[in-house]
Each structure stands twice: as structure tokens, then as C-alpha cells.
PDB file of C-alpha atoms in Angstrom:
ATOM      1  CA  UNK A   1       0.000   0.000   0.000  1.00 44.00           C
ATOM      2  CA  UNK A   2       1.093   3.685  -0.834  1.00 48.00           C
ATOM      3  CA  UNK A   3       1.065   6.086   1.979  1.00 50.00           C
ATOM      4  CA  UNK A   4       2.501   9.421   2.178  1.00 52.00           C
ATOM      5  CA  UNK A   5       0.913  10.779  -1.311  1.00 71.00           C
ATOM      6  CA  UNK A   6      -1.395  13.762  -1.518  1.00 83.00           C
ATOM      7  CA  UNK A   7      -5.170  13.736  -1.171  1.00 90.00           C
ATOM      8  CA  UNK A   8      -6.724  13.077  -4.008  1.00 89.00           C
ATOM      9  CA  UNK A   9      -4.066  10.627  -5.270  1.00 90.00           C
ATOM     10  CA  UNK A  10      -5.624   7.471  -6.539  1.00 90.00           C
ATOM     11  CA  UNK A  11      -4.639   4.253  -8.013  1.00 90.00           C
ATOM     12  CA  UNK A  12      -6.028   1.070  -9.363  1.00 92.00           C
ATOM     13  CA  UNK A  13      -4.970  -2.810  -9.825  1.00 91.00           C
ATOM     14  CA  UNK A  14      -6.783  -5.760 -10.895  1.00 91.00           C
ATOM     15  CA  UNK A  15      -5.814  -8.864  -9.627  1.00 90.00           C
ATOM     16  CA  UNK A  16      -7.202 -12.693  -9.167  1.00 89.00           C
ATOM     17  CA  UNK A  17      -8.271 -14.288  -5.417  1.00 86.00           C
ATOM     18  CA  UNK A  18      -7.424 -17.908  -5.122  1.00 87.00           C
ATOM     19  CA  UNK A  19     -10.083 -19.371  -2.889  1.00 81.00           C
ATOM     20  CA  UNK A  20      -9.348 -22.688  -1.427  1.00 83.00           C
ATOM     21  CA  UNK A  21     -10.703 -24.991   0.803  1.00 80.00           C
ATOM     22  CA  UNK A  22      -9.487 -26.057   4.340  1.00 84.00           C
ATOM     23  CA  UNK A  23      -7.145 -28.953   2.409  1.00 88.00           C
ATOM     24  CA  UNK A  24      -5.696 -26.272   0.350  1.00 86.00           C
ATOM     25  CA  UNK A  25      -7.362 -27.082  -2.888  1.00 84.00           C
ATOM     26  CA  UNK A  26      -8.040 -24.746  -5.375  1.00 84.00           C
ATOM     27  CA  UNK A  27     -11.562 -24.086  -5.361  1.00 80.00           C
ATOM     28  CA  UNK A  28     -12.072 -21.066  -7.371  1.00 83.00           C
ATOM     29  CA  UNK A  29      -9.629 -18.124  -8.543  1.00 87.00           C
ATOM     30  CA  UNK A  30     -11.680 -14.699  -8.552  1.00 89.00           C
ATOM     31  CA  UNK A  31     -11.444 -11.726  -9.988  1.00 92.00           C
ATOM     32  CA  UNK A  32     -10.180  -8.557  -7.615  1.00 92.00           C
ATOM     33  CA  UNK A  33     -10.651  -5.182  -9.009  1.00 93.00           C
ATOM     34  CA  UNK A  34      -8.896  -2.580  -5.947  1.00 92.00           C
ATOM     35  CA  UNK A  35      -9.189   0.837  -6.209  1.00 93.00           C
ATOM     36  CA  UNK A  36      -7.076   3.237  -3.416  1.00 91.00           C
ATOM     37  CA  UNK A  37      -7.035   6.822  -2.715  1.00 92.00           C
ATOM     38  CA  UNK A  38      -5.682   9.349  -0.235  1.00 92.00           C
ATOM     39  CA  UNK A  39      -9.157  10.690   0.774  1.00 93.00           C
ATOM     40  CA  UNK A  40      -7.787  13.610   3.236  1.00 93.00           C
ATOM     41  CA  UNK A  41      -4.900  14.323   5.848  1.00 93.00           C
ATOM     42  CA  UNK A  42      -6.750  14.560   9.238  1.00 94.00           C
ATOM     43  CA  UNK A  43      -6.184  14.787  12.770  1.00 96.00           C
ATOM     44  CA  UNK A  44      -7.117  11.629  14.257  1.00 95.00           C
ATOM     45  CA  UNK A  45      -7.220  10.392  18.169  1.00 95.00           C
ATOM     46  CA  UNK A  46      -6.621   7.057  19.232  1.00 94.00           C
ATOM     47  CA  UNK A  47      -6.143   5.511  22.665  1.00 92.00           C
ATOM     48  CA  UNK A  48      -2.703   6.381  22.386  1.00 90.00           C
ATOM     49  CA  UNK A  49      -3.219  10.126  21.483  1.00 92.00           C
ATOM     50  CA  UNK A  50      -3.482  12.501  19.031  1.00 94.00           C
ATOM     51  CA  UNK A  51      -1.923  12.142  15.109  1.00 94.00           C
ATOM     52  CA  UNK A  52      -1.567  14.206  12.069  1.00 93.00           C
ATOM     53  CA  UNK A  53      -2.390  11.218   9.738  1.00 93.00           C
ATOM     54  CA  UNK A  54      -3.389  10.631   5.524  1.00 92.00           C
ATOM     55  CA  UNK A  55      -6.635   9.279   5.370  1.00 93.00           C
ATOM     56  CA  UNK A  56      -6.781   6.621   2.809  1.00 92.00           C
ATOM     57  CA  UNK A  57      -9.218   4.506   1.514  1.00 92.00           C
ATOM     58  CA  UNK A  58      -8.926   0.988  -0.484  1.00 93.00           C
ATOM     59  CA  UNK A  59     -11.727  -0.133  -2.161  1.00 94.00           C
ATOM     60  CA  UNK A  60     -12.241  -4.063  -3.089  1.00 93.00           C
ATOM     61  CA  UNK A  61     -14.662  -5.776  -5.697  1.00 93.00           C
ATOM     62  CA  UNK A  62     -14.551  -9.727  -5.486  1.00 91.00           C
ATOM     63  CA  UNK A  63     -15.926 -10.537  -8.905  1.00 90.00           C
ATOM     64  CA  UNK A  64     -17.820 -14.020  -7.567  1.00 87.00           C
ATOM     65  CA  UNK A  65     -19.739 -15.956 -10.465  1.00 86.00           C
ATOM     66  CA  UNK A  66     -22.692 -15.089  -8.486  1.00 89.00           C
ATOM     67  CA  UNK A  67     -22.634 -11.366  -8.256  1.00 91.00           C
ATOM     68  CA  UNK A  68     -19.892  -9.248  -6.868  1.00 92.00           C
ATOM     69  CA  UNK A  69     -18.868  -8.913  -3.067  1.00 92.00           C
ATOM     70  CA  UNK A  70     -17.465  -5.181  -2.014  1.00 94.00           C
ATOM     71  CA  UNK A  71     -15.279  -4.784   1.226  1.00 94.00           C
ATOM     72  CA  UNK A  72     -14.009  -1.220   2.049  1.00 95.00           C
ATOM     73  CA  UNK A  73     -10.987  -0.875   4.388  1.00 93.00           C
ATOM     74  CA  UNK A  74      -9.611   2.613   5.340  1.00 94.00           C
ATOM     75  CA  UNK A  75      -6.595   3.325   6.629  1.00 92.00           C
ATOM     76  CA  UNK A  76      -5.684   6.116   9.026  1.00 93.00           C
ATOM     77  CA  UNK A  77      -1.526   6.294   8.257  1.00 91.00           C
ATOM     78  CA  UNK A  78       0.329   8.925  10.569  1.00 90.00           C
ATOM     79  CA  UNK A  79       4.033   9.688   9.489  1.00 88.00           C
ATOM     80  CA  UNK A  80       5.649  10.564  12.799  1.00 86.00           C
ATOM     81  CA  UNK A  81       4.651   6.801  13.603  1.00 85.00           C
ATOM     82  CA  UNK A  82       5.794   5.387   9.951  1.00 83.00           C
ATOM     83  CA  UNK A  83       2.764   2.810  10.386  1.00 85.00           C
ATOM     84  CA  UNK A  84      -1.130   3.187  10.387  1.00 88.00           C
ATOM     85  CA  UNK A  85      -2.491   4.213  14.329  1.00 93.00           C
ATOM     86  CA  UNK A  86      -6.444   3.274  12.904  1.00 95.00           C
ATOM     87  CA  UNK A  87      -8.058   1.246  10.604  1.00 93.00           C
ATOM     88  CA  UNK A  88     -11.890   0.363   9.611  1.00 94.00           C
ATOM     89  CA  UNK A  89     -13.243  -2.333   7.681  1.00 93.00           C
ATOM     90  CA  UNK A  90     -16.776  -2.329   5.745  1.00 95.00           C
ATOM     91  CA  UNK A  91     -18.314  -5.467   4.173  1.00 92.00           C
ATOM     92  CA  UNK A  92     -21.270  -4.322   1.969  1.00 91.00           C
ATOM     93  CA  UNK A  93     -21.453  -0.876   3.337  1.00 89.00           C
ATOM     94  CA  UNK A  94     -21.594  -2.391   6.979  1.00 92.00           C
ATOM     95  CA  UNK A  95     -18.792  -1.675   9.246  1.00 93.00           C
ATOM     96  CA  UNK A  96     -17.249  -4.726  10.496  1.00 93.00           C
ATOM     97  CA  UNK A  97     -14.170  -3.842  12.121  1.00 92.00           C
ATOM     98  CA  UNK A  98     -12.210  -1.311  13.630  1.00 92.00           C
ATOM     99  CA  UNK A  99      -8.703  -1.455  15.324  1.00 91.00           C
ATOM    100  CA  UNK A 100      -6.871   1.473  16.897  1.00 92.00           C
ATOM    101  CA  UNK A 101      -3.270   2.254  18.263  1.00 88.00           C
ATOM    102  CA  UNK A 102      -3.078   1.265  21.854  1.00 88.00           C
ATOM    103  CA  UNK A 103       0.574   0.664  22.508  1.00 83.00           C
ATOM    104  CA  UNK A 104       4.304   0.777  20.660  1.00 78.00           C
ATOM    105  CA  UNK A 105       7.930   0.401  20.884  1.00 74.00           C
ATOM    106  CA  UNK A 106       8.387   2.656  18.892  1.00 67.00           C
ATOM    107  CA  UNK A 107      10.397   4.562  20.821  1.00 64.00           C
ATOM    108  CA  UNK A 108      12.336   2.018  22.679  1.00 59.00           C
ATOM    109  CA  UNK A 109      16.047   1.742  22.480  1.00 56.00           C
ATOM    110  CA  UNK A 110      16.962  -0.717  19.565  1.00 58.00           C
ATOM    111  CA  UNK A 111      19.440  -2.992  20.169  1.00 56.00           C
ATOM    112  CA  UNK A 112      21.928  -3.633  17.631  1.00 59.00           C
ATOM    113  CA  UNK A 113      22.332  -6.972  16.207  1.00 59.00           C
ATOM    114  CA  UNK A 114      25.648  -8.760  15.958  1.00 65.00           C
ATOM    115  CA  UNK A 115      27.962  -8.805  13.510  1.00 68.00           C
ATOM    116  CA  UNK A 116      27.567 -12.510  12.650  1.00 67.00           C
ATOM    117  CA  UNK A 117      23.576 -12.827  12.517  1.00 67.00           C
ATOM    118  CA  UNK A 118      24.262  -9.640  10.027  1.00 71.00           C
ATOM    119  CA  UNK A 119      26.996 -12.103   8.238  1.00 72.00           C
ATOM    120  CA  UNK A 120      24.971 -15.212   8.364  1.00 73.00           C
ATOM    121  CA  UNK A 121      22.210 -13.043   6.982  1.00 76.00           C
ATOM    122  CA  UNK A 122      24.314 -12.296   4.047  1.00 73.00           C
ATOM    123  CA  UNK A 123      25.597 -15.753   3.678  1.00 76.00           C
ATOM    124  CA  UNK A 124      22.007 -17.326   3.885  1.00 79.00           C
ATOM    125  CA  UNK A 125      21.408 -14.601   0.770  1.00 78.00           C
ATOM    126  CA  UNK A 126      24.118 -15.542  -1.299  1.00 80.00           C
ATOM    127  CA  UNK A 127      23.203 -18.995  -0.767  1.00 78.00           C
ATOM    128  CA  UNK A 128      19.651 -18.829  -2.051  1.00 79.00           C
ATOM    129  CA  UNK A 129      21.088 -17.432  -5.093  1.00 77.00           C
ATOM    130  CA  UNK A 130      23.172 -19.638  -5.861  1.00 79.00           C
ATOM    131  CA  UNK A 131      20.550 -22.495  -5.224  1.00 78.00           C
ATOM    132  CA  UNK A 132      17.847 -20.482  -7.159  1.00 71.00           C
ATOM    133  CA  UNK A 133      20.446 -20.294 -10.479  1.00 74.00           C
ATOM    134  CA  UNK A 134      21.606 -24.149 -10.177  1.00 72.00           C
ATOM    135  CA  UNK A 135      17.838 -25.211 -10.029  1.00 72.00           C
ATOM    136  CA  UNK A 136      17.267 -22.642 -13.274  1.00 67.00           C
ATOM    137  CA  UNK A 137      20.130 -24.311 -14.738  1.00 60.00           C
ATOM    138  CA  UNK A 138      18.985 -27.505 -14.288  1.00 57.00           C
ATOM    139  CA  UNK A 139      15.421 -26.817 -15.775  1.00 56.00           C
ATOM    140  CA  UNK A 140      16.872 -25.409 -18.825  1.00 56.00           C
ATOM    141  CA  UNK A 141      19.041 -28.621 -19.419  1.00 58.00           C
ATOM    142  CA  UNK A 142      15.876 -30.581 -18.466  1.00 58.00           C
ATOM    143  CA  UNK A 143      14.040 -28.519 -21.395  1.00 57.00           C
ATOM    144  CA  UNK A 144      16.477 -29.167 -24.135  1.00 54.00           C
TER     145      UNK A 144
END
């Protein structure tokens, strides 16, 4: 999701659901039309206080075989916070959900991690790169 643009900013993607059922078999793969937009920037209070904040909405239409499903969510995103403090959910025009800031660490101390998780981090990387251009290799021979 884009945050951080100015009101009135709006995008659109179209995109399929898989749907599958508690085995993980593919039931049906549905159509997803989303359409965003930075509605306003707003003051907004939470149970953790007060936030300048970009108001945006996304907007989802589940194309199902029989008729469509909308679901609205809207985001409240606050900057200082680099995260979303509030967010609301609507299924059909009926709110369904809301969820609010309560708590962070935010502003904790961060510890810094040591040098060898940040090496074996790197080496992990380099690994899966490797592996990921042997098993291309090995497809293309398999091809030919």
C-alpha cells in the first residue's frame, strides 16, 4: 500500500483471489478489481493520542460468479509513527471492524544486532542465489 501521497491521489490494480478450501485445494480463482485513494490528511485520536495522519481509503470488488462482493478498508496512516495508528473495515457498506493504536515500541532503544547474525544473513542470501540459479540451470538442461 502507498502512503505518504497527496489527497486526491488514486490508483487502481486488478488482480485474481485464489479461494481454497481447508485442504488447500483450489476451489475457485476470482477476480479482484482494488481501487485506493488518499481521501484527506486529518487529525485523528486514538487511545494512544493525538496524530496528524493521511486518510486513505482501499476499495475491493470480489468478482464471484454469483454477483460481486465489495469490502471497504480505510486506513488512518500517521508519518511521525511510519505505520497506520487506525483502521476500519466495511463489508457491503456495513462496518465490520475497527482497530486502533493502543501501545508501541516505537520509541524504545533498539538494540543492535551482531555482527555474525548480520553475516549469516548475508551468507544465507548468497546462498539462495546460488541455489535459485543451479535449479534454473537444471530446468533449462531438463528442457532441451
Amino acid at each position: 500500500m502507498r502512503y505518504g501521497v497527496d489527497p486526491g491521489f488514486q490508483w487502481e490494480n486488478v488482480t485474481m483471489m485464489t479461494v481454497k478450501d481447508e485442504k488447500g485445494n483450489v476451489i475457485n480463482n476470482v477476480p479482484m478489481r482494488i481501487r485506493g485513494m488518499c481521501i484527506a490528511k486529518e487529525n485523528v485520536t486514538v487511545p494512544l493520542g493525538e496524530y496528524k495522519c493521511y486518510e486513505v481509503s482501499v476499495k475491493k470488488i470480489y468478482q464471484f460468479p454469483d454477483g460481486d462482493r465489495h469490502e471497504k478498508m480505510i486506513f488512518y496512516y500517521a508519518p511521525s509513527v511510519g505505520n497506520w495508528v487506525k483502521m476500519e473495515k466495511y463489508v457491503e457498506d456495513e462496518k465490520v471492524s475497527e482497530l486502533s493504536l493502543i501501545k508501541t515500541n516505537y520509541g524504545s532503544k533498539k538494540i543492535p544486532l551482531p555482527s555474525y547474525v548480520i553475516l549469516l544473513a548475508f551468507a544465507i542470501a548468497i546462498l539462495m542465489k546460488i541455489i535459485y540459479k543451479a535449479m534454473r540451470f537444471t530446468d533449462n538442461e531438463n528442457s532441451s
